[in-house]
Short mmCIF file of C-alpha atoms and ligand atoms in Angstrom, two decimals:
data_model
loop_
_atom_site.label_atom_id
_atom_site.label_comp_id
_atom_site.label_asym_id
_atom_site.label_seq_id
_atom_site.Cartn_x
_atom_site.Cartn_y
_atom_site.Cartn_z
CA MET A 108 0.00 0.00 0.00
CA ALA A 109 2.83 2.33 1.02
CA ALA A 110 4.64 1.45 -2.23
CA THR A 111 1.55 2.32 -4.28
CA ARG A 112 1.19 5.66 -2.53
CA GLN A 113 4.90 6.34 -3.07
CA SER A 114 4.63 5.69 -6.84
CA ASP A 115 1.35 7.63 -7.07
CA THR A 116 3.19 10.58 -5.58
CA SER A 117 6.05 10.46 -8.04
CA ASP A 118 3.60 9.98 -10.93
CA SER A 119 1.58 12.99 -9.90
CA GLN A 120 4.72 15.05 -9.37
CA PHE A 121 6.01 14.36 -12.89
CA TYR A 122 2.87 13.66 -14.94
CA GLN A 123 0.17 16.23 -14.45
CA PRO A 124 -3.39 16.64 -15.67
CA ALA A 125 -4.14 19.59 -17.95
CA GLU A 126 -5.36 21.87 -15.12
CA GLN A 127 -1.98 21.66 -13.42
CA PHE A 128 0.36 21.13 -16.36
CA PHE A 129 -0.61 24.05 -18.61
CA PRO A 130 -0.87 26.73 -15.86
CA ALA A 131 2.53 25.50 -14.56
CA ASN A 132 3.90 26.23 -18.06
CA ASP A 133 2.15 29.56 -18.43
CA ARG A 134 5.22 31.48 -19.58
CA LEU A 135 5.96 29.18 -22.51
CA ALA A 136 3.57 28.28 -25.32
CA LEU A 137 3.79 24.60 -26.22
CA THR A 138 2.97 22.56 -29.28
CA PHE A 139 2.60 18.85 -30.01
CA ASP A 140 6.28 17.89 -29.98
CA ASP A 141 6.93 19.84 -26.76
CA ILE A 142 4.89 17.40 -24.71
CA THR A 143 4.18 13.71 -24.35
CA LEU A 144 1.38 11.80 -22.65
CA ALA A 145 1.99 9.46 -19.72
CA THR A 146 0.59 5.95 -20.02
CA LEU A 147 -1.89 4.58 -17.47
CA TYR A 148 -3.10 1.18 -16.26
CA SER A 149 -5.39 -0.11 -19.01
CA GLU A 150 -7.99 -2.78 -19.57
CA ILE A 151 -8.83 -1.32 -22.96
CA LEU A 152 -7.66 -2.89 -26.19
CA PRO A 153 -7.07 -0.37 -29.00
CA ARG A 154 -9.54 -2.14 -31.29
CA ASP A 155 -12.33 -1.76 -28.70
CA THR A 156 -12.04 2.02 -28.39
CA GLN A 157 -14.90 4.22 -29.61
CA LEU A 158 -14.04 7.32 -31.62
CA ASP A 159 -17.44 8.94 -32.11
CA THR A 160 -17.79 12.61 -31.26
CA MET A 161 -20.64 15.11 -30.95
CA LEU A 162 -19.69 18.51 -32.34
CA ALA A 163 -23.10 20.12 -32.00
CA GLU A 164 -26.68 19.00 -31.66
CA GLY A 165 -27.33 17.17 -34.91
CA LEU A 166 -23.66 16.89 -35.86
CA HIS A 167 -22.34 13.53 -34.78
CA LEU A 168 -19.22 12.00 -36.39
CA ASN A 169 -18.02 8.42 -36.08
CA ILE A 170 -14.37 9.48 -36.17
CA PRO A 171 -13.07 12.85 -34.90
CA VAL A 172 -11.37 13.89 -38.14
CA ILE A 173 -12.35 16.68 -40.55
CA SER A 174 -10.69 17.64 -43.84
CA SER A 175 -9.80 21.29 -44.17
CA ASP A 176 -11.80 23.84 -46.16
CA MET A 177 -8.89 24.48 -48.51
CA ASP A 178 -8.95 24.58 -52.31
CA THR A 179 -6.25 21.91 -52.59
CA VAL A 180 -7.91 19.63 -50.00
CA THR A 181 -11.71 19.45 -49.91
CA GLU A 182 -14.17 19.31 -52.77
CA SER A 183 -16.92 16.71 -53.16
CA ARG A 184 -14.60 13.73 -53.75
CA MET A 185 -12.71 14.35 -50.52
CA ALA A 186 -15.91 15.12 -48.58
CA ILE A 187 -17.46 11.85 -49.80
CA ALA A 188 -14.37 9.86 -48.79
CA MET A 189 -14.23 11.53 -45.37
CA ALA A 190 -17.92 10.91 -44.64
CA LEU A 191 -17.70 7.30 -45.85
CA ASN A 192 -14.98 6.80 -43.25
CA GLY A 193 -17.10 8.37 -40.52
CA GLY A 194 -15.59 11.86 -40.61
CA LEU A 195 -16.50 15.12 -42.34
CA GLY A 196 -15.24 17.26 -45.22
CA LEU A 197 -15.67 21.03 -45.33
CA ILE A 198 -16.06 22.14 -48.96
CA HIS A 199 -13.89 25.22 -49.51
CA TYR A 200 -15.27 28.55 -50.76
CA ASN A 201 -12.64 29.43 -53.37
CA MET A 202 -15.13 28.79 -56.16
CA PRO A 203 -18.29 30.46 -57.47
CA GLU A 204 -21.23 30.05 -55.04
CA ARG A 205 -23.17 28.02 -57.64
CA GLN A 206 -20.32 25.57 -57.91
CA GLN A 207 -20.11 25.16 -54.13
CA LEU A 208 -23.82 24.29 -54.16
CA SER A 209 -23.23 21.57 -56.76
CA GLU A 210 -20.29 20.21 -54.77
CA VAL A 211 -22.51 19.91 -51.70
CA SER A 212 -25.26 18.26 -53.78
CA ARG A 213 -22.76 15.71 -55.08
CA VAL A 214 -21.95 14.67 -51.53
CA LYS A 215 -25.55 14.64 -50.34
CA ASN A 216 -26.72 12.67 -53.41
CA HIS A 217 -23.84 10.27 -53.36
CA VAL A 218 -24.97 6.69 -53.59
CA HIS A 219 -22.19 4.63 -52.19
CA GLY A 220 -20.69 2.42 -54.88
CA LEU A 221 -22.39 4.26 -57.77
CA ILE A 222 -19.84 6.26 -59.74
CA GLN A 223 -22.07 9.11 -60.89
CA GLU A 224 -19.76 10.57 -63.50
CA PRO A 225 -17.77 7.65 -64.91
CA ILE A 226 -14.89 8.44 -67.26
CA LYS A 227 -16.22 7.80 -70.78
CA VAL A 228 -14.76 7.59 -74.27
CA THR A 229 -16.31 8.21 -77.67
CA PRO A 230 -16.54 5.89 -80.73
CA GLY A 231 -14.36 8.19 -82.86
CA GLN A 232 -11.34 8.08 -80.53
CA SER A 233 -8.54 5.63 -81.23
CA ILE A 234 -7.33 3.03 -78.73
CA GLY A 235 -4.04 5.00 -78.78
CA ASP A 236 -5.97 8.08 -77.54
CA VAL A 237 -7.43 6.01 -74.71
CA LEU A 238 -4.00 4.66 -73.74
CA ALA A 239 -2.65 8.23 -73.69
CA LEU A 240 -5.56 9.31 -71.46
CA ILE A 241 -4.85 6.48 -69.01
CA GLU A 242 -1.17 7.43 -68.91
CA GLN A 243 -1.84 11.17 -68.54
CA LYS A 244 -4.47 10.84 -65.80
CA LYS A 245 -2.76 7.88 -64.13
CA PHE A 246 -6.01 5.87 -64.17
CA GLY A 247 -5.77 2.53 -62.42
CA PHE A 248 -8.44 1.01 -64.71
CA SER A 249 -8.83 0.51 -68.45
CA THR A 250 -12.51 -0.35 -69.08
CA PHE A 251 -14.64 2.60 -70.22
CA PRO A 252 -18.29 3.12 -71.20
CA VAL A 253 -18.58 4.49 -74.74
CA VAL A 254 -21.12 7.28 -75.36
CA ASP A 255 -22.16 9.37 -78.34
CA GLU A 256 -22.10 13.17 -78.42
CA LYS A 257 -25.47 13.31 -76.60
CA GLY A 258 -24.27 11.07 -73.76
CA LYS A 259 -26.22 8.01 -75.00
CA LEU A 260 -24.62 4.67 -74.33
CA VAL A 261 -23.23 2.99 -77.45
CA GLY A 262 -21.12 0.24 -75.88
CA LEU A 263 -18.38 -0.72 -73.48
CA LEU A 264 -14.65 -0.62 -74.21
CA SER A 265 -13.26 -3.55 -72.30
CA GLY A 266 -9.78 -3.45 -70.70
CA HIS A 267 -8.57 -6.47 -72.65
CA VAL A 268 -8.69 -4.55 -75.97
CA VAL A 269 -7.01 -1.42 -74.60
CA LYS A 270 -3.53 -2.56 -75.66
CA PRO A 271 -0.74 -0.85 -77.63
CA ARG A 272 -1.07 -3.46 -80.42
CA TYR A 273 -4.57 -2.07 -81.20
CA ALA A 274 -3.48 1.59 -80.87
CA LYS A 275 -4.49 2.52 -84.42
CA LYS A 276 -7.96 0.93 -84.22
CA LYS A 277 -10.99 3.07 -83.52
CA VAL A 278 -12.97 2.60 -80.29
CA SER A 279 -16.00 1.88 -82.52
CA GLU A 280 -14.21 -1.18 -83.96
CA ALA A 281 -13.18 -2.57 -80.58
CA LEU A 282 -16.17 -1.93 -78.34
CA THR A 283 -18.66 -4.46 -77.03
CA PRO A 284 -21.91 -3.24 -78.66
CA ARG A 285 -24.76 -1.73 -76.68
CA SER A 286 -26.97 -4.81 -77.17
CA GLN A 287 -24.46 -6.95 -75.25
CA VAL A 288 -23.78 -4.50 -72.43
CA HIS A 289 -25.50 -5.14 -69.09
CA THR A 290 -27.38 -2.11 -67.78
CA VAL A 291 -29.93 -1.20 -65.14
CA LYS A 292 -32.31 1.78 -65.24
CA ASN A 293 -31.51 4.35 -62.53
CA LYS A 294 -35.13 4.30 -61.32
CA GLU A 295 -34.84 0.54 -60.80
CA LEU A 296 -31.91 0.82 -58.40
CA GLY A 297 -34.30 1.15 -55.46
CA LYS A 298 -33.37 2.00 -51.88
CA ASP A 299 -30.38 -0.30 -51.70
CA PRO A 300 -28.45 -0.07 -55.00
CA ILE A 301 -25.57 -2.08 -53.56
CA ALA A 302 -27.78 -5.07 -52.68
CA ARG A 303 -29.31 -4.81 -56.19
CA ALA A 304 -25.86 -4.77 -57.84
CA ASP A 305 -24.56 -7.51 -55.53
CA LYS A 306 -27.39 -9.80 -56.69
CA PHE A 307 -26.72 -8.89 -60.32
CA PHE A 308 -23.00 -9.78 -60.10
CA THR A 309 -23.80 -13.13 -58.44
CA GLU A 310 -26.29 -13.96 -61.21
CA HIS A 311 -24.00 -12.89 -64.09
CA ILE A 312 -20.80 -14.91 -63.87
CA GLY A 313 -17.72 -13.04 -65.14
CA ILE A 314 -19.44 -9.63 -65.46
CA HIS A 315 -17.68 -7.02 -63.30
CA LYS A 316 -19.33 -3.77 -64.42
CA LEU A 317 -22.97 -2.71 -64.34
CA LEU A 318 -23.88 0.48 -66.21
CA VAL A 319 -26.76 2.69 -65.08
CA VAL A 320 -28.88 4.48 -67.70
CA ASP A 321 -31.99 6.66 -67.74
CA ASP A 322 -35.15 6.07 -69.79
CA GLN A 323 -33.52 7.62 -72.88
CA ASP A 324 -30.45 5.39 -72.49
CA HIS A 325 -28.16 8.24 -71.37
CA LEU A 326 -25.35 6.91 -69.22
CA CYS A 327 -25.80 8.07 -65.63
CA GLY A 328 -23.55 5.83 -63.59
CA LEU A 329 -21.40 2.79 -63.20
CA ILE A 330 -21.20 0.18 -60.45
CA THR A 331 -18.18 -2.09 -60.24
CA MET A 332 -18.01 -5.49 -58.57
CA SER A 333 -14.86 -4.59 -56.64
CA ASP A 334 -16.63 -1.55 -55.09
CA VAL A 335 -19.63 -3.68 -54.19
CA GLU A 336 -17.41 -6.23 -52.49
CA ARG A 337 -15.55 -3.51 -50.58
CA ILE A 338 -18.80 -1.95 -49.41
CA THR A 339 -20.28 -5.27 -48.36
CA GLN A 340 -17.15 -5.79 -46.22
CA GLU A 341 -17.46 -2.24 -44.90
CA ARG A 342 -20.94 -2.88 -43.55
CA ILE A 343 -19.35 -4.92 -40.82
CA ALA A 344 -16.58 -2.33 -40.28
CA GLN A 345 -16.13 -0.69 -36.89
CA PHE A 346 -16.42 2.90 -38.07
CA LYS A 347 -19.59 3.47 -40.03
CA PRO A 348 -20.06 6.30 -42.54
CA ALA A 349 -21.21 9.62 -41.09
CA ARG A 350 -24.81 10.06 -42.26
CA ASP A 351 -27.77 12.34 -41.62
CA ALA A 352 -31.23 11.20 -40.53
CA HIS A 353 -32.13 10.46 -44.18
CA PHE A 354 -29.11 8.20 -44.66
CA HIS A 355 -27.25 10.78 -46.78
CA LEU A 356 -23.56 11.38 -46.16
CA LEU A 357 -22.73 14.36 -43.96
CA CYS A 358 -21.27 17.40 -45.68
CA GLY A 359 -20.00 20.77 -44.48
CA ALA A 360 -19.31 23.95 -46.42
CA ALA A 361 -17.15 26.95 -45.61
CA VAL A 362 -18.52 30.46 -46.04
CA SER A 363 -16.78 33.78 -45.74
CA ALA A 364 -17.86 37.09 -44.25
CA THR A 365 -18.58 38.48 -47.73
CA ARG A 366 -18.54 42.27 -48.06
CA ASN A 367 -20.23 44.54 -50.61
CA ALA A 368 -18.60 47.25 -52.72
CA PHE A 369 -18.81 49.67 -49.74
CA GLY A 370 -16.94 47.28 -47.46
CA GLU A 371 -20.04 46.43 -45.43
CA LEU A 372 -21.04 42.89 -44.56
CA ASP A 373 -23.23 41.64 -47.41
CA ARG A 374 -25.90 40.07 -45.18
CA ALA A 375 -28.36 39.44 -48.01
CA ARG A 376 -25.81 37.58 -50.11
CA ILE A 377 -24.56 35.50 -47.15
CA LEU A 378 -28.13 34.58 -46.16
CA ASN A 379 -29.08 33.72 -49.73
CA HIS A 380 -26.11 31.47 -50.20
CA VAL A 381 -26.40 29.69 -46.86
CA GLY A 382 -30.16 29.31 -47.48
CA ALA A 383 -29.33 27.57 -50.76
CA LEU A 384 -26.74 25.36 -49.02
CA VAL A 385 -29.34 24.39 -46.43
CA GLU A 386 -31.80 23.55 -49.22
CA ARG A 387 -29.16 21.22 -50.70
CA GLY A 388 -28.92 19.51 -47.30
CA VAL A 389 -25.66 20.91 -45.91
CA ASP A 390 -25.15 19.67 -42.35
CA VAL A 391 -22.89 22.41 -41.04
CA VAL A 392 -21.40 25.68 -42.27
CA ALA A 393 -17.98 26.90 -41.24
CA VAL A 394 -17.50 30.65 -41.09
CA SER A 395 -13.80 30.56 -41.89
CA THR A 396 -11.25 33.29 -41.55
CA ALA A 397 -7.74 33.75 -40.23
CA HIS A 398 -9.00 36.05 -37.42
CA GLY A 399 -12.25 34.81 -35.93
CA HIS A 400 -12.24 37.26 -33.02
CA SER A 401 -13.46 40.06 -35.23
CA LYS A 402 -16.64 42.03 -35.81
CA GLY A 403 -17.22 40.74 -39.34
CA ILE A 404 -17.11 37.11 -38.25
CA GLY A 405 -19.19 37.70 -35.13
CA ASP A 406 -21.84 39.54 -37.17
CA THR A 407 -21.87 36.78 -39.82
CA VAL A 408 -22.36 34.10 -37.17
CA LYS A 409 -25.17 36.13 -35.54
CA VAL A 410 -26.95 36.66 -38.85
CA LEU A 411 -26.78 32.94 -39.61
CA ARG A 412 -27.81 31.90 -36.10
CA ASP A 413 -30.91 34.16 -36.27
CA ALA A 414 -31.90 32.91 -39.72
CA PHE A 415 -31.13 29.22 -39.15
CA PRO A 416 -31.65 28.47 -35.45
CA LYS A 417 -30.94 24.74 -35.79
CA LEU A 418 -28.03 24.81 -38.27
CA PRO A 419 -24.73 23.72 -36.68
CA ILE A 420 -22.19 26.53 -37.14
CA ILE A 421 -18.41 26.22 -36.94
CA ALA A 422 -16.48 29.50 -36.64
CA GLY A 423 -12.85 30.52 -36.33
CA ASN A 424 -9.94 30.65 -36.25
CA VAL A 425 -9.00 31.77 -32.76
CA THR A 426 -6.44 31.08 -30.03
CA SER A 427 -7.80 32.89 -26.96
CA ALA A 428 -10.46 32.24 -24.34
CA ALA A 429 -12.02 35.67 -25.01
CA ALA A 430 -12.41 34.77 -28.68
CA VAL A 431 -14.10 31.46 -27.87
CA GLU A 432 -16.52 33.25 -25.54
CA PHE A 433 -17.18 35.88 -28.21
CA LEU A 434 -17.97 33.37 -30.99
CA ALA A 435 -20.01 31.17 -28.63
CA GLY A 436 -21.96 34.29 -27.62
CA CYS A 437 -22.66 35.04 -31.29
CA GLY A 438 -24.14 31.56 -31.72
CA ALA A 439 -21.33 29.30 -32.95
CA ASN A 440 -21.45 25.66 -31.82
CA ALA A 441 -17.91 24.58 -32.61
CA ILE A 442 -14.85 26.81 -32.66
CA LYS A 443 -11.76 26.27 -34.82
CA VAL A 444 -8.58 26.73 -32.82
CA GLY A 445 -5.31 27.36 -34.63
CA GLN A 446 -3.51 30.47 -35.84
CA GLY A 447 -0.32 29.78 -37.72
CA PRO A 448 0.34 26.07 -36.93
CA GLY A 449 -0.54 24.85 -40.44
CA SER A 450 2.11 23.20 -42.59
CA ILE A 451 1.68 25.84 -45.32
CA CYS A 452 1.07 28.80 -42.95
CA THR A 453 3.33 31.80 -42.61
CA THR A 454 1.03 33.90 -40.42
CA ARG A 455 3.43 33.76 -37.47
CA ILE A 456 6.34 34.84 -39.65
CA VAL A 457 4.47 37.48 -41.66
CA ALA A 458 2.22 38.96 -38.96
CA GLY A 459 4.10 37.92 -35.82
CA VAL A 460 0.97 36.45 -34.24
CA GLY A 461 -0.37 33.02 -33.32
CA ILE A 462 0.08 30.54 -30.49
CA PRO A 463 1.66 27.07 -30.48
CA GLN A 464 -1.15 24.63 -30.71
CA MET A 465 -1.29 22.70 -27.39
CA THR A 466 -1.27 25.88 -25.29
CA ALA A 467 -3.88 27.45 -27.58
CA LEU A 468 -6.05 24.34 -27.27
CA TYR A 469 -5.80 24.31 -23.47
CA VAL A 470 -6.73 27.99 -23.13
CA CYS A 471 -9.61 27.67 -25.59
CA SER A 472 -10.89 24.36 -24.22
CA ARG A 473 -11.48 25.81 -20.77
CA ALA A 474 -13.55 28.68 -22.18
CA ALA A 475 -15.39 26.26 -24.49
CA ALA A 476 -16.38 24.01 -21.57
CA LYS A 477 -17.84 27.01 -19.73
CA LYS A 478 -19.78 28.11 -22.81
CA LYS A 479 -20.86 24.57 -23.70
CA VAL A 480 -19.37 24.68 -27.18
CA THR A 481 -16.89 22.28 -28.74
CA ILE A 482 -13.46 23.00 -30.18
CA LEU A 483 -11.70 21.71 -33.26
CA ALA A 484 -7.90 21.54 -33.34
CA ASP A 485 -7.07 23.06 -36.73
CA GLY A 486 -3.61 22.78 -38.28
CA GLY A 487 -0.12 21.53 -37.53
CA ILE A 488 -1.00 17.84 -37.40
CA THR A 489 1.61 15.70 -39.11
CA LYS A 490 1.21 12.31 -37.39
CA SER A 491 -1.37 10.27 -35.49
CA GLY A 492 0.37 10.97 -32.17
CA ASP A 493 -0.37 14.70 -32.68
CA ILE A 494 -4.04 13.82 -33.10
CA VAL A 495 -4.08 11.86 -29.82
CA LYS A 496 -2.52 14.86 -28.05
CA ALA A 497 -4.95 17.30 -29.71
CA LEU A 498 -7.95 15.13 -28.76
CA THR A 499 -7.03 15.36 -25.07
CA LEU A 500 -8.22 19.00 -25.32
CA SER A 501 -10.61 19.09 -28.29
CA GLN A 502 -13.55 17.23 -29.78
CA ALA A 503 -12.09 16.76 -33.28
CA VAL A 504 -9.14 17.71 -35.46
CA ILE A 505 -9.03 19.47 -38.83
CA CYS A 506 -6.25 18.39 -41.20
CA GLY A 507 -5.07 19.83 -44.51
CA GLY A 508 -1.57 18.63 -45.32
CA ILE A 509 -2.18 15.04 -44.26
CA PHE A 510 -4.90 14.69 -46.93
CA ALA A 511 -3.54 16.99 -49.67
CA GLY A 512 -1.54 14.20 -51.32
CA CYS A 513 -4.51 11.82 -51.48
CA ASN A 514 -6.19 10.75 -54.73
CA GLU A 515 -9.41 12.42 -53.54
CA ALA A 516 -7.86 15.90 -53.10
CA PRO A 517 -8.50 18.32 -56.00
CA GLY A 518 -5.76 18.72 -58.59
CA GLU A 519 -3.60 16.59 -60.80
CA VAL A 520 -0.74 14.34 -59.84
CA VAL A 521 2.57 15.70 -61.16
CA GLU A 522 5.74 13.70 -61.65
CA ILE A 523 9.06 15.23 -60.63
CA SER A 524 12.26 13.15 -60.91
CA GLY A 525 10.27 9.93 -60.84
CA LYS A 526 8.24 10.85 -57.75
CA LEU A 527 4.53 11.71 -57.75
CA TYR A 528 3.22 14.86 -56.05
CA LYS A 529 0.05 16.96 -55.68
CA GLN A 530 -0.14 20.68 -55.23
CA TYR A 531 -0.91 21.98 -51.72
CA ARG A 532 -1.21 25.69 -51.00
CA GLY A 533 -2.23 27.92 -48.11
CA MET A 534 -5.55 29.72 -48.48
CA GLY A 535 -3.54 32.84 -47.64
CA SER A 536 -1.00 32.19 -50.38
CA PHE A 537 -0.98 34.73 -53.17
CA ALA A 538 -2.34 32.23 -55.72
CA ALA A 539 -5.24 31.12 -53.47
CA MET A 540 -6.16 34.71 -52.56
CA LYS A 541 -6.19 35.61 -56.25
CA ALA A 542 -8.56 32.69 -56.77
CA GLY A 543 -10.94 34.14 -54.18
CA SER A 544 -9.91 33.53 -50.57
CA ALA A 545 -8.60 37.07 -49.92
CA ALA A 546 -11.54 37.91 -47.61
CA ARG A 547 -10.39 35.17 -45.22
CA TYR A 548 -7.23 37.23 -44.62
CA GLY A 549 -9.02 40.59 -44.50
CA HIS A 550 -7.97 41.67 -48.00
CA LEU A 551 -10.04 42.84 -50.94
CA PRO A 552 -10.90 40.34 -53.67
CA ASN A 553 -8.30 40.17 -56.48
CA PRO A 554 -5.46 41.49 -54.32
CA THR A 555 -2.60 43.33 -55.93
CA GLN A 556 1.09 42.78 -55.15
CA LYS A 557 0.70 45.04 -52.06
CA VAL A 558 -0.93 42.22 -50.10
CA ALA A 559 1.37 40.17 -47.84
CA PRO A 560 0.62 36.47 -48.36
CA GLU A 561 0.29 34.39 -45.18
CA GLY A 562 0.75 31.00 -46.77
CA VAL A 563 2.97 29.22 -49.23
CA GLU A 564 2.41 27.17 -52.38
CA ALA A 565 3.87 23.71 -51.97
CA LEU A 566 3.76 20.07 -53.04
CA LYS A 567 2.80 16.97 -51.09
CA GLU A 568 3.95 13.54 -52.06
CA ALA A 569 1.05 11.57 -53.56
CA CYS A 570 -0.06 9.16 -50.85
CA GLY A 571 -2.91 7.05 -52.27
CA SER A 572 -6.47 6.91 -51.02
CA VAL A 573 -8.05 8.67 -48.06
CA ASP A 574 -9.17 5.22 -46.83
CA ARG A 575 -5.56 4.17 -46.49
CA VAL A 576 -4.39 7.39 -44.82
CA LEU A 577 -7.31 7.36 -42.38
CA ALA A 578 -6.76 3.69 -41.54
CA GLN A 579 -3.22 4.59 -40.39
CA LEU A 580 -4.37 7.62 -38.42
CA ILE A 581 -7.23 5.79 -36.74
CA GLY A 582 -4.94 2.91 -35.81
CA GLY A 583 -2.63 5.42 -34.10
CA ILE A 584 -5.46 7.16 -32.25
CA GLN A 585 -6.76 3.84 -31.00
CA SER A 586 -3.28 2.81 -29.82
CA GLY A 587 -2.92 6.07 -27.90
CA MET A 588 -6.29 5.51 -26.23
CA GLY A 589 -5.32 1.94 -25.32
CA TYR A 590 -2.14 3.24 -23.62
CA LEU A 591 -4.20 5.65 -21.54
CA GLY A 592 -6.93 3.12 -20.70
CA ALA A 593 -9.48 5.34 -22.45
CA ALA A 594 -12.48 3.55 -23.95
CA ASN A 595 -13.79 6.70 -25.63
CA LEU A 596 -12.81 10.29 -26.38
CA SER A 597 -14.38 11.71 -23.24
CA GLN A 598 -12.26 9.33 -21.12
CA LEU A 599 -9.20 10.35 -23.14
CA ARG A 600 -9.82 13.99 -22.22
CA ASP A 601 -10.34 13.11 -18.54
CA LYS A 602 -7.36 10.80 -18.18
CA ALA A 603 -4.62 12.65 -20.07
CA ARG A 604 -1.51 13.59 -18.06
CA TYR A 605 1.33 15.50 -19.64
CA THR A 606 5.02 16.16 -19.30
CA ARG A 607 7.51 18.33 -21.23
CA VAL A 608 9.95 16.79 -23.69
CA SER A 609 13.55 17.96 -24.06
CA PRO A 610 15.15 18.25 -27.54
CA ALA A 611 17.08 15.03 -26.73
CA GLY A 612 13.79 13.38 -25.69
CA MET A 613 12.31 14.45 -29.02
CA ARG A 614 15.20 12.84 -30.91
CA GLU A 615 14.75 9.70 -28.82
CA ALA A 616 11.08 9.58 -29.86
CA ALA A 617 11.83 9.10 -33.57
CA PRO A 618 13.74 6.15 -35.05
CA HIS A 619 17.43 6.70 -34.31
CA ASP A 620 20.78 4.97 -34.65
CA VAL A 621 19.46 2.61 -37.30
CA VAL A 622 19.49 2.50 -41.06
CA GLU A 623 15.79 2.68 -41.83
CA LEU A 624 14.62 0.26 -44.50
CA LYS A 625 10.91 0.99 -44.37
CA THR A 626 9.19 4.06 -42.97
CA GLY A 627 6.39 3.61 -40.45
CA ASN A 628 3.68 4.46 -42.99
P1 LIG B 118 -2.13 21.58 -41.94
O1 LIG B 118 -1.01 21.67 -40.96
O2 LIG B 118 -3.06 20.46 -41.65
O3 LIG B 118 -2.96 22.93 -41.71
O4 LIG B 118 -1.63 21.59 -43.34
C1 LIG B 118 -4.17 23.21 -42.35
C2 LIG B 118 -4.80 24.45 -41.73
O5 LIG B 118 -3.99 25.61 -41.96
C3 LIG B 118 -4.83 26.78 -42.00
N1 LIG B 118 -4.47 27.52 -43.21
C4 LIG B 118 -3.63 28.57 -43.24
N2 LIG B 118 -3.03 29.26 -42.24
N3 LIG B 118 -2.00 30.68 -43.84
C5 LIG B 118 -2.22 30.32 -42.54
O6 LIG B 118 -1.65 30.95 -41.63
C6 LIG B 118 -2.58 30.03 -44.89
O7 LIG B 118 -2.37 30.35 -46.04
C7 LIG B 118 -3.45 28.93 -44.57
N4 LIG B 118 -4.20 28.11 -45.33
C8 LIG B 118 -4.81 27.25 -44.47
C9 LIG B 118 -6.25 26.31 -41.99
O8 LIG B 118 -6.75 26.49 -40.69
C10 LIG B 118 -6.13 24.82 -42.36
O9 LIG B 118 -7.19 24.04 -41.88
#
């Protein structure tokens, strides 16, 4: 008994809960790598941990991960992939309002397994053209529906004829004709298209593609057997897709505090646009800016709260308790915390402001608890261990860089010296502001050279699918929870105890004194 008390005392002297640890370090702002979490007695296996999180009434995620509202990270493809994995994507606003509405509709109307806009070819193209297309776009498949100029199905170009030896032949000579192609009418797909397709593939030995057409035989979708098999597996997966009450995937959209020609908040335009987003079924809007503790953002949140009392609203970004109280008072439900931690951010260098992320999260989390709002740790996350640390003080994390190299992020893959990359840029970079995000940084649209960018344009190594990246991250989060004996995220927040890490301790934490053959990911 005495021995237990003795070790309890040394534990509590060296490993402290947030309320003691952060105030004891109040003269030094800390970020992820400055601290580490102490392990605790555990009866929890990582695979048994629950990762669901409630961000606001009506906004429940199955994993606490959100993809950033950035123009090189989240459009409909990313938002679909995030929601299918149980998380959420925030569609960025660097596009015309009409286009943002269609992006949201794509997510809300997504039927899992149905590729709504399959890549098609036309009868007049040559097989050589098709091979060039595959090479240029790095497609991992070679079977294509063939349509005429009006989008009517004329056949299927099967992968086994898409070969260099047939390069000079026309698609029309090589295709399987319409009469032999298996199709289903879109209105016959019913409530469970996957079950319908699953039955079809079982009944039609050797057929791996089912094309969907409308009454006029226009191609409107494609279902593949491999997708159906993956989805059938997924139904028994631990983390279910994040869906609304009508079984549609969840989707968020970012909005800015748009101003009119006189520099005043354009309330009518903001209300119109958010009204249209709500009509399309958006589940949450994020009023996104670099400085959330400002009149324009507060007024925008108030206007939206009055007009849409039940709509979950995210607002930010902030790093102080006063700012959290301000945005909560205006009606926000979830507050984005992070100023300058992002991998492409230069706000701290350019403007000299911002707070290292763990200290910012601690300060904001205490105000958020008082105001009964949630906080989202936004930026600076480079590994799953950072997410575990962030989740000890927040309800979810927002990541940009981690997802920017994924297939589902907007933009093309580029090859440089044999390696594949995707573009990733800050929303405060000059190029992104020119494309529309200037308001986020308090500048006029179409900024001239006078504006100081607060972000860089960069590349991320291409890293495959979001499914794969999330599987790694989730595995890491679950391990961290197992080490702390936390069965769910609320227990993780309650149990976390911290200590500082020295530079030598930081070096010790990464692989060292070995020749690495394979990286951890
Ligand atoms: P990560 O580290 O995940 O960060 O790449 C993504 C977050 O960074 C923020 N963001 C910016 N911050 N200048 C900034 O100071 C920028 O140009 C910029 N662009 C994005 C944003 O919060 C995002 O979620």
